[in-house]
Amino acid sequence: MARWRTAIRAALFAAATCPSSAQDTGFVNGRKDLSTEDSGVVPGRYIIELQPGGQGRRARTRDESGVEAVVQDINSLGYDATVKEDFSGLSNRFDGGTVEISLENDTTIIDDIKNIPGVANVWPVHHISLNVSFETTSGSPEWNPHTFTHAKEVHDRDFTGAGQRVCVIDSGIDVNHPALKDNIAGGKNLFDGSDSLEDCTGHGTFVSSVIVANNKDYHGVAPGAEIYMYKIFGCDTTTSTDLVLKGLLAADADNCDIISMSVGSKTGYRYAVTARVASEVAQDRLVITAAGNDGQKGPYFASSPAVGQGVVSVGSVEADQTLAWPARIVSSSGESLNISYVTPTGFKYNETLDAELTLDTGDSCNIQSFANEGAAVLSKRGVCPSSWAGRTIVNRGYDYALVFDAYNQGFYYDVDFAENFWGDIKLFAIVAASVGDWARAQAAEGHTFRLVINADADPISGDDTEIPSAGHVSEFSSWGPSYENDLAPLISAPGGFVYGAFPDGRFAVSSGTSFSTPYVAGVAALYYAHAKKDKDEFIRRLVSTSQTLPAFSDSDKKVLAQNGPVAQQGAGLINVASVFNHEVVLLSEPALHLNDTDNRVNTHTIRVQNNGNEEVVFNITHVPSSTVSSRNVLWYVNTYYPPLTDAAVSVDAPQLVTVPAGATQEFEVTFASPDDSKDSGALWSGKIVLQGSNDQAISIPYLGVEASTYEWGALHHGAEVYYYDQNTGELHPVDYTGKPYRAAEGGSPEIWFAFRYGTYEFSIDIVGEDYTTDQFVYPPVAAVGSDAWYGPIRQQPVIGWSPMDFPMREVVRFSQGSFVTFRSLANGTAIPSGRYRILSRALRIFGDASDPKDWQLYLSDSFSVQLGDDPVPESGSTTTTLDAASTAAVPSSQAPSATTADVTSTTEAVVSSATTSAPSSTVTEDATSVPGSTTTLDVAAEPTGLEGVVSSLRLQRHQDPSPMLADASVWMELHILIDIPRPVPANSVVQFAIPEEIVDVADGATLSTSGSSLGRTTFNKETRIYSFPTGEWATWHKNMRGDFYVMCRFDPDFARAMKPGTYVVEFPVAGGAVLQSTIYHTAVDRTEVYERLSMIPYDGTTLFSADIEVPASHGPWDWVQLETSLNTIDGFVCDQSGVYVGRASCGDQRMRSITDVTEASTDLCQTKRYRAKYQNTLKGNEVLRFTVAGIQGNWNAWTFEFVYALDVQLTNGTMVLYDYKAVKFEKNPRTRAAEFDHFSGEDARQG
């Protein structure tokens, strides 16, 4: 069947990351203009540090601070600067302040300021946002997390922290809150200088309550301590690093023993200004700070000041309690059922209720009944999100809803409802499945119900059995290490689903490392008040007694390994009682930083002291934690949850160490790197555990990475520069039109980039067309000419964001591409008419900016800019070819490959095909082929016609299976890319030849553009020539482009005879050139994977079931895995899904002698995700069946659809990655029309 289709111009986009999650899936996968908040930078604002006695070029006046003097010097350089913050006199740790500079003349300002005498350093100011939300109530929660951390054992000894002050740097505090008012010592407003400590956001009030709250139902970690607040926020949820710095210096100046900071920026660099100053303050103060809430970003997303040396950075652990509340359902039979219910936020319904209760026959997503006024509904829990269900319930008129668990979804807090439901409902609660069973039995006898709730009821359950994540590291908790491989977080504490005080006398529930941080500050208050004020000993006790938590994936809701990675949790969950009780304490560093392969420190000394009265003999053991793969094959950081690897490290240490009473002992441990390659990116960790004869154990965490941080580099390749066509929404090579860009008309190339790792400085610069990277010096020197460096650009967005000047410093890593446009240089200077290139540059970690070798430097293709009526100087070329643009600025060893979607998402094992008849294709040069020989498919043909216009011919697997296309999996798409730069005669023809192994080539289609016909395609099976005319339209257009594909397939006899290996398909084109498409093939026939679809009545709705059967002939294998997911509305039904092995029947394609292997093979089954892995072999005519079943969230929807991936690990080491297959059930099948506009071009006629 012949079929044509306009194709997405994916070939233009160099893939920047192999997908490791749905969140970070590509470089150019959606148009996203970079904003100043994306970059993290506050435009035009800089923190300046003065040298001791620094005052600028001139002597200060008597009333002038050092910062004010420097501002005068800045203005003398032609800038317009003012003082924003002045830190003079706050603390001797840091002398300086913040200046604000007009963006109209801001370019190499940092280097200019650094050159002013007396200036020590300059940093850009970064945004800081409170990335948390609160659900509030007027009631006081009866909640106690202190058993979980063993703090209760300390409280039972009447340790309350009385007399100890904790200094909190945050958003303010409700000084009249009944749970706090007796524990507030005062504070300072550093935001606007007023006396008010008002907390508009609630964040500081909540944080403070974790430390000192004290009322009948709820108390903090140290309810006898006091809070001193440093307010650095106004009435929104953002502040900046200079105010954080101001708060830190003020707390230091006030001699605070304990400083708690639940704020930070996403600049995980050791020498970021807040990290550096926090490190200095931490030399004498206990500085405790949040690790951050960006766990989804995966490793290497630490924050500042959390990465500061000596700072205690705190990760988050999910609370182990669920607050359930009592209610009663009364039946008209006279019977009643006492139940417990859980609300989305954990708060109870705080009113007395006696309401009519209707048992609905549908589910929560498809309520069938209508409510009387003030009524409640009891329904089965559907598979749609609860926010959707809430809207459905409200639309049916109900004020109250009880939803009993179904499909094994669980009985716990519903975050989706709490965050996404905005309707008017008084109660939405989840109850156990048994409630539904009881009500159904009563209703079957004709009885009706009432719901009774007592407002004064106390919680009745702290059960965590229904909460998969309870007691595990929170998904949102940021991973370390820093970009310099320093450990952060250092430890973890309760921060997930935490209760606390909120302004106006209310209480709230929230989650974040913002709340695990004050928990540790509260523990410090207990220790300082009741043990001793020794920050170093406290930190060593805290870390060495913490408990390692398992590796738990919140996405999969399952434990992946017994010991989770140190990069995620630090030393683990704190044990408060052990902090106080241990007699043997650590004297050496609390954590061992092994760094990367360039900076590896293999041998470390551990020193311990026995404060007890008896000798202690320690058994020394090495307990490794899970090793994670920190990066993918393109060296982009793997996002949450990064894959676990088998890389193992060995440790040489004494087996026994004896420490006499009152004595000190030390010993050495030496680490041997994992049995993995030095550039694998394996992030390995664990603990050295000392188990004492006194039944006390201490442990020291360690962390290292198998990678050169220096060689990693932020850039996979240079920034990609494109022309964006606003009419078609397409990206083209940068000089596609041959016309100059005009800044006055808003014209600008789009410059796309992403960061796979950190960099101290990144810039996008304008350079002359003849500039080479060998000319680069730092700092760059601006000049004029064809080989000159002109300067960095000013990002000038089209919409109303603030402009942002390059360079960017202390870059916030992101692996999804964003683009910038520009109209001028960063200093506001217009770009003169000329030919230019983009220089993109990034400084390597541990690099020296003054050494050009320590920079990644890339140049783009050239393009023209025209200023006013000034002509653009002549250039040898006005058009850039597609091939050049698609790999612009990319070293040959790292050139991006144009691959099919399934290939780009493969692991680093083998890129391979999953079908005999329709192998995948790729044009990558560095992919690893499957075992086997290389075969070239050529054709003896000599096409004629237009030369040099066929840019690319590429085979790939058919991507859009149609119910109208028989045996869809055997078909391939031959993608054809045509570029015709100038008008051609009307009788012109485009030709290329196709090898005889490829058959059933579609022809006879009419090519068209904008209503004009170019003519019909033809394919001569004898000559193997494919051709089409360009038509009259091509005589008066230029820069014509065609991008389409034609269906074809391999000859069936040839396909059956194909052996595993590499196939190079050659396509001769006019002029004697030959284009190639490379195929990596394994002898696995996708057509033999049999699918059977069925729809049957089930539980009041329809069950959609798909049997996917894989025969033994696809092996021998080590394992076969099927994985799939659903949209947000529909859901899988686990007890109707399974894995089975049986014998194939030739007659009716049914399995016989079936064995159920579901329990051993099901790896994951949730309402939205399903994964099963069969790890045994089959023999003879045996068949493996995966049964995947689900129901609709919306019973009125037309379709139920999911896409599954089938992977096979063959015993010969080959990984077969099947194409993603769509399974679609339609209640009312429909056909859809196709469009046939294939060519575009510009009018070339004069006038």
mmCIF file of C-alpha atoms in Angstrom, residues 1069-1229:
data_model
loop_
_atom_site.group_PDB
_atom_site.id
_atom_site.type_symbol
_atom_site.label_atom_id
_atom_site.label_comp_id
_atom_site.label_asym_id
_atom_site.label_seq_id
_atom_site.Cartn_x
_atom_site.Cartn_y
_atom_site.Cartn_z
ATOM 1 C CA VAL A 1069 21.855 10.108 -6.858
ATOM 2 C CA ALA A 1070 22.383 12.362 -9.881
ATOM 3 C CA GLY A 1071 25.951 13.469 -10.414
ATOM 4 C CA GLY A 1072 27.599 10.213 -9.347
ATOM 5 C CA ALA A 1073 27.242 10.681 -5.578
ATOM 6 C CA VAL A 1074 26.015 7.846 -3.341
ATOM 7 C CA LEU A 1075 24.048 8.386 -0.136
ATOM 8 C CA GLN A 1076 23.981 5.710 2.545
ATOM 9 C CA SER A 1077 21.671 4.530 5.307
ATOM 10 C CA THR A 1078 23.055 2.042 7.831
ATOM 11 C CA ILE A 1079 20.927 -0.661 9.443
ATOM 12 C CA TYR A 1080 21.862 -2.707 12.497
ATOM 13 C CA HIS A 1081 19.901 -5.947 12.336
ATOM 14 C CA THR A 1082 19.270 -8.896 14.623
ATOM 15 C CA ALA A 1083 17.489 -12.016 13.494
ATOM 16 C CA VAL A 1084 14.311 -11.493 15.463
ATOM 17 C CA ASP A 1085 10.984 -11.356 13.685
ATOM 18 C CA ARG A 1086 8.646 -8.775 15.152
ATOM 19 C CA THR A 1087 5.760 -10.282 13.207
ATOM 20 C CA GLU A 1088 6.002 -13.426 15.331
ATOM 21 C CA VAL A 1089 5.066 -11.467 18.459
ATOM 22 C CA TYR A 1090 1.372 -12.281 18.496
ATOM 23 C CA GLU A 1091 -1.237 -9.960 19.978
ATOM 24 C CA ARG A 1092 -4.775 -10.845 20.995
ATOM 25 C CA LEU A 1093 -7.130 -8.100 22.156
ATOM 26 C CA SER A 1094 -10.366 -8.611 24.048
ATOM 27 C CA MET A 1095 -13.059 -6.536 25.756
ATOM 28 C CA ILE A 1096 -15.191 -8.171 28.447
ATOM 29 C CA PRO A 1097 -17.631 -6.905 31.128
ATOM 30 C CA TYR A 1098 -15.861 -6.356 34.434
ATOM 31 C CA ASP A 1099 -16.897 -4.809 37.756
ATOM 32 C CA GLY A 1100 -19.580 -2.610 36.251
ATOM 33 C CA THR A 1101 -17.469 -1.465 33.314
ATOM 34 C CA THR A 1102 -15.329 -2.946 30.502
ATOM 35 C CA LEU A 1103 -12.004 -4.720 30.956
ATOM 36 C CA PHE A 1104 -9.599 -4.233 28.059
ATOM 37 C CA SER A 1105 -7.131 -7.107 27.915
ATOM 38 C CA ALA A 1106 -4.136 -7.576 25.598
ATOM 39 C CA ASP A 1107 -2.227 -10.873 25.349
ATOM 40 C CA ILE A 1108 1.282 -10.325 23.955
ATOM 41 C CA GLU A 1109 2.973 -13.626 23.134
ATOM 42 C CA VAL A 1110 6.662 -14.182 22.408
ATOM 43 C CA PRO A 1111 7.722 -17.589 20.985
ATOM 44 C CA ALA A 1112 10.801 -19.497 22.096
ATOM 45 C CA SER A 1113 12.244 -18.980 18.614
ATOM 46 C CA HIS A 1114 13.160 -15.429 19.631
ATOM 47 C CA GLY A 1115 15.766 -16.837 22.017
ATOM 48 C CA PRO A 1116 17.789 -18.205 23.491
ATOM 49 C CA TRP A 1117 17.562 -15.294 25.901
ATOM 50 C CA ASP A 1118 18.608 -14.336 29.400
ATOM 51 C CA TRP A 1119 15.376 -12.434 29.928
ATOM 52 C CA VAL A 1120 12.390 -10.823 28.248
ATOM 53 C CA GLN A 1121 10.850 -7.630 29.612
ATOM 54 C CA LEU A 1122 7.620 -5.823 28.796
ATOM 55 C CA GLU A 1123 7.014 -2.317 30.104
ATOM 56 C CA THR A 1124 4.124 0.048 29.537
ATOM 57 C CA SER A 1125 2.336 3.026 31.015
ATOM 58 C CA LEU A 1126 -1.043 4.718 30.682
ATOM 59 C CA ASN A 1127 -2.321 8.250 30.418
ATOM 60 C CA THR A 1128 -3.481 10.092 33.517
ATOM 61 C CA ILE A 1129 -7.111 8.992 33.130
ATOM 62 C CA ASP A 1130 -7.087 5.220 32.519
ATOM 63 C CA GLY A 1131 -5.573 2.527 34.723
ATOM 64 C CA PHE A 1132 -4.237 -1.027 34.739
ATOM 65 C CA VAL A 1133 -5.941 -3.738 36.798
ATOM 66 C CA CYS A 1134 -3.186 -5.763 38.439
ATOM 67 C CA ASP A 1135 -5.195 -8.818 39.466
ATOM 68 C CA GLN A 1136 -6.276 -9.275 35.833
ATOM 69 C CA SER A 1137 -2.744 -8.913 34.422
ATOM 70 C CA GLY A 1138 -0.117 -11.624 34.484
ATOM 71 C CA VAL A 1139 2.698 -13.618 32.886
ATOM 72 C CA TYR A 1140 2.256 -17.172 31.603
ATOM 73 C CA VAL A 1141 4.220 -19.894 29.826
ATOM 74 C CA GLY A 1142 2.564 -22.503 27.626
ATOM 75 C CA ARG A 1143 2.830 -24.577 24.432
ATOM 76 C CA ALA A 1144 1.814 -23.144 21.082
ATOM 77 C CA SER A 1145 -1.048 -24.720 19.190
ATOM 78 C CA CYS A 1146 -0.720 -24.662 15.418
ATOM 79 C CA GLY A 1147 -4.432 -24.696 14.682
ATOM 80 C CA ASP A 1148 -5.971 -21.800 16.551
ATOM 81 C CA GLN A 1149 -2.899 -19.931 17.859
ATOM 82 C CA ARG A 1150 -4.000 -20.683 21.424
ATOM 83 C CA MET A 1151 -1.642 -21.701 24.210
ATOM 84 C CA ARG A 1152 -1.930 -25.070 25.913
ATOM 85 C CA SER A 1153 -0.540 -26.445 29.196
ATOM 86 C CA ILE A 1154 -0.299 -22.963 30.707
ATOM 87 C CA THR A 1155 1.865 -22.254 33.771
ATOM 88 C CA ASP A 1156 1.285 -19.070 35.734
ATOM 89 C CA VAL A 1157 4.618 -17.313 36.417
ATOM 90 C CA THR A 1158 3.083 -13.952 37.361
ATOM 91 C CA GLU A 1159 4.375 -13.755 40.921
ATOM 92 C CA ALA A 1160 7.989 -14.366 39.953
ATOM 93 C CA SER A 1161 7.892 -12.163 36.860
ATOM 94 C CA THR A 1162 5.868 -9.079 37.766
ATOM 95 C CA ASP A 1163 8.329 -6.349 38.614
ATOM 96 C CA LEU A 1164 5.865 -3.473 38.901
ATOM 97 C CA CYS A 1165 2.103 -3.151 38.696
ATOM 98 C CA GLN A 1166 0.336 0.111 39.474
ATOM 99 C CA THR A 1167 -2.736 1.726 37.992
ATOM 100 C CA LYS A 1168 -0.526 3.795 35.672
ATOM 101 C CA ARG A 1169 2.525 1.597 35.103
ATOM 102 C CA TYR A 1170 3.183 -2.070 34.430
ATOM 103 C CA ARG A 1171 6.485 -3.898 34.055
ATOM 104 C CA ALA A 1172 7.167 -7.623 33.963
ATOM 105 C CA LYS A 1173 10.436 -9.466 33.389
ATOM 106 C CA TYR A 1174 10.685 -13.198 32.643
ATOM 107 C CA GLN A 1175 14.190 -14.525 33.398
ATOM 108 C CA ASN A 1176 14.012 -18.176 32.354
ATOM 109 C CA THR A 1177 14.471 -19.821 28.970
ATOM 110 C CA LEU A 1178 11.865 -21.509 26.818
ATOM 111 C CA LYS A 1179 12.298 -24.538 24.643
ATOM 112 C CA GLY A 1180 10.680 -26.128 21.609
ATOM 113 C CA ASN A 1181 7.217 -24.777 20.877
ATOM 114 C CA GLU A 1182 6.821 -22.947 24.173
ATOM 115 C CA VAL A 1183 5.428 -19.425 24.229
ATOM 116 C CA LEU A 1184 5.716 -16.605 26.776
ATOM 117 C CA ARG A 1185 2.549 -14.546 27.268
ATOM 118 C CA PHE A 1186 2.223 -11.162 28.907
ATOM 119 C CA THR A 1187 -1.386 -10.264 29.729
ATOM 120 C CA VAL A 1188 -1.940 -6.563 30.333
ATOM 121 C CA ALA A 1189 -5.439 -5.524 31.395
ATOM 122 C CA GLY A 1190 -6.981 -2.193 32.297
ATOM 123 C CA ILE A 1191 -10.126 -0.099 32.555
ATOM 124 C CA GLN A 1192 -11.102 3.381 31.487
ATOM 125 C CA GLY A 1193 -11.045 6.271 33.889
ATOM 126 C CA ASN A 1194 -13.808 7.891 31.879
ATOM 127 C CA TRP A 1195 -16.381 5.268 30.974
ATOM 128 C CA ASN A 1196 -17.718 7.483 28.185
ATOM 129 C CA ALA A 1197 -14.392 7.698 26.323
ATOM 130 C CA TRP A 1198 -14.132 6.200 22.829
ATOM 131 C CA THR A 1199 -10.797 4.454 23.212
ATOM 132 C CA PHE A 1200 -8.463 2.657 25.581
ATOM 133 C CA GLU A 1201 -4.852 2.762 24.449
ATOM 134 C CA PHE A 1202 -1.382 2.051 25.722
ATOM 135 C CA VAL A 1203 2.078 1.748 24.221
ATOM 136 C CA TYR A 1204 4.388 -1.030 25.298
ATOM 137 C CA ALA A 1205 8.094 -1.681 24.905
ATOM 138 C CA LEU A 1206 9.389 -5.227 24.552
ATOM 139 C CA ASP A 1207 13.079 -5.868 25.251
ATOM 140 C CA VAL A 1208 14.997 -9.135 24.922
ATOM 141 C CA GLN A 1209 18.486 -9.815 26.298
ATOM 142 C CA LEU A 1210 19.852 -12.625 24.111
ATOM 143 C CA THR A 1211 22.329 -15.091 25.555
ATOM 144 C CA ASN A 1212 24.953 -13.964 22.996
ATOM 145 C CA GLY A 1213 25.057 -10.574 24.694
ATOM 146 C CA THR A 1214 22.862 -8.733 22.201
ATOM 147 C CA MET A 1215 20.163 -6.462 23.580
ATOM 148 C CA VAL A 1216 17.146 -6.425 21.265
ATOM 149 C CA LEU A 1217 15.120 -3.274 21.781
ATOM 150 C CA TYR A 1218 11.787 -3.598 20.013
ATOM 151 C CA ASP A 1219 10.005 -0.691 18.471
ATOM 152 C CA TYR A 1220 7.346 0.767 20.744
ATOM 153 C CA LYS A 1221 4.014 -0.798 19.840
ATOM 154 C CA ALA A 1222 0.656 0.890 20.303
ATOM 155 C CA VAL A 1223 -2.255 -1.237 21.461
ATOM 156 C CA LYS A 1224 -5.569 0.483 20.866
ATOM 157 C CA PHE A 1225 -9.114 -0.613 21.631
ATOM 158 C CA GLU A 1226 -11.834 1.434 19.948
ATOM 159 C CA LYS A 1227 -15.513 1.359 20.826
ATOM 160 C CA ASN A 1228 -16.205 3.221 17.604
ATOM 161 C CA PRO A 1229 -13.307 2.893 15.109
#
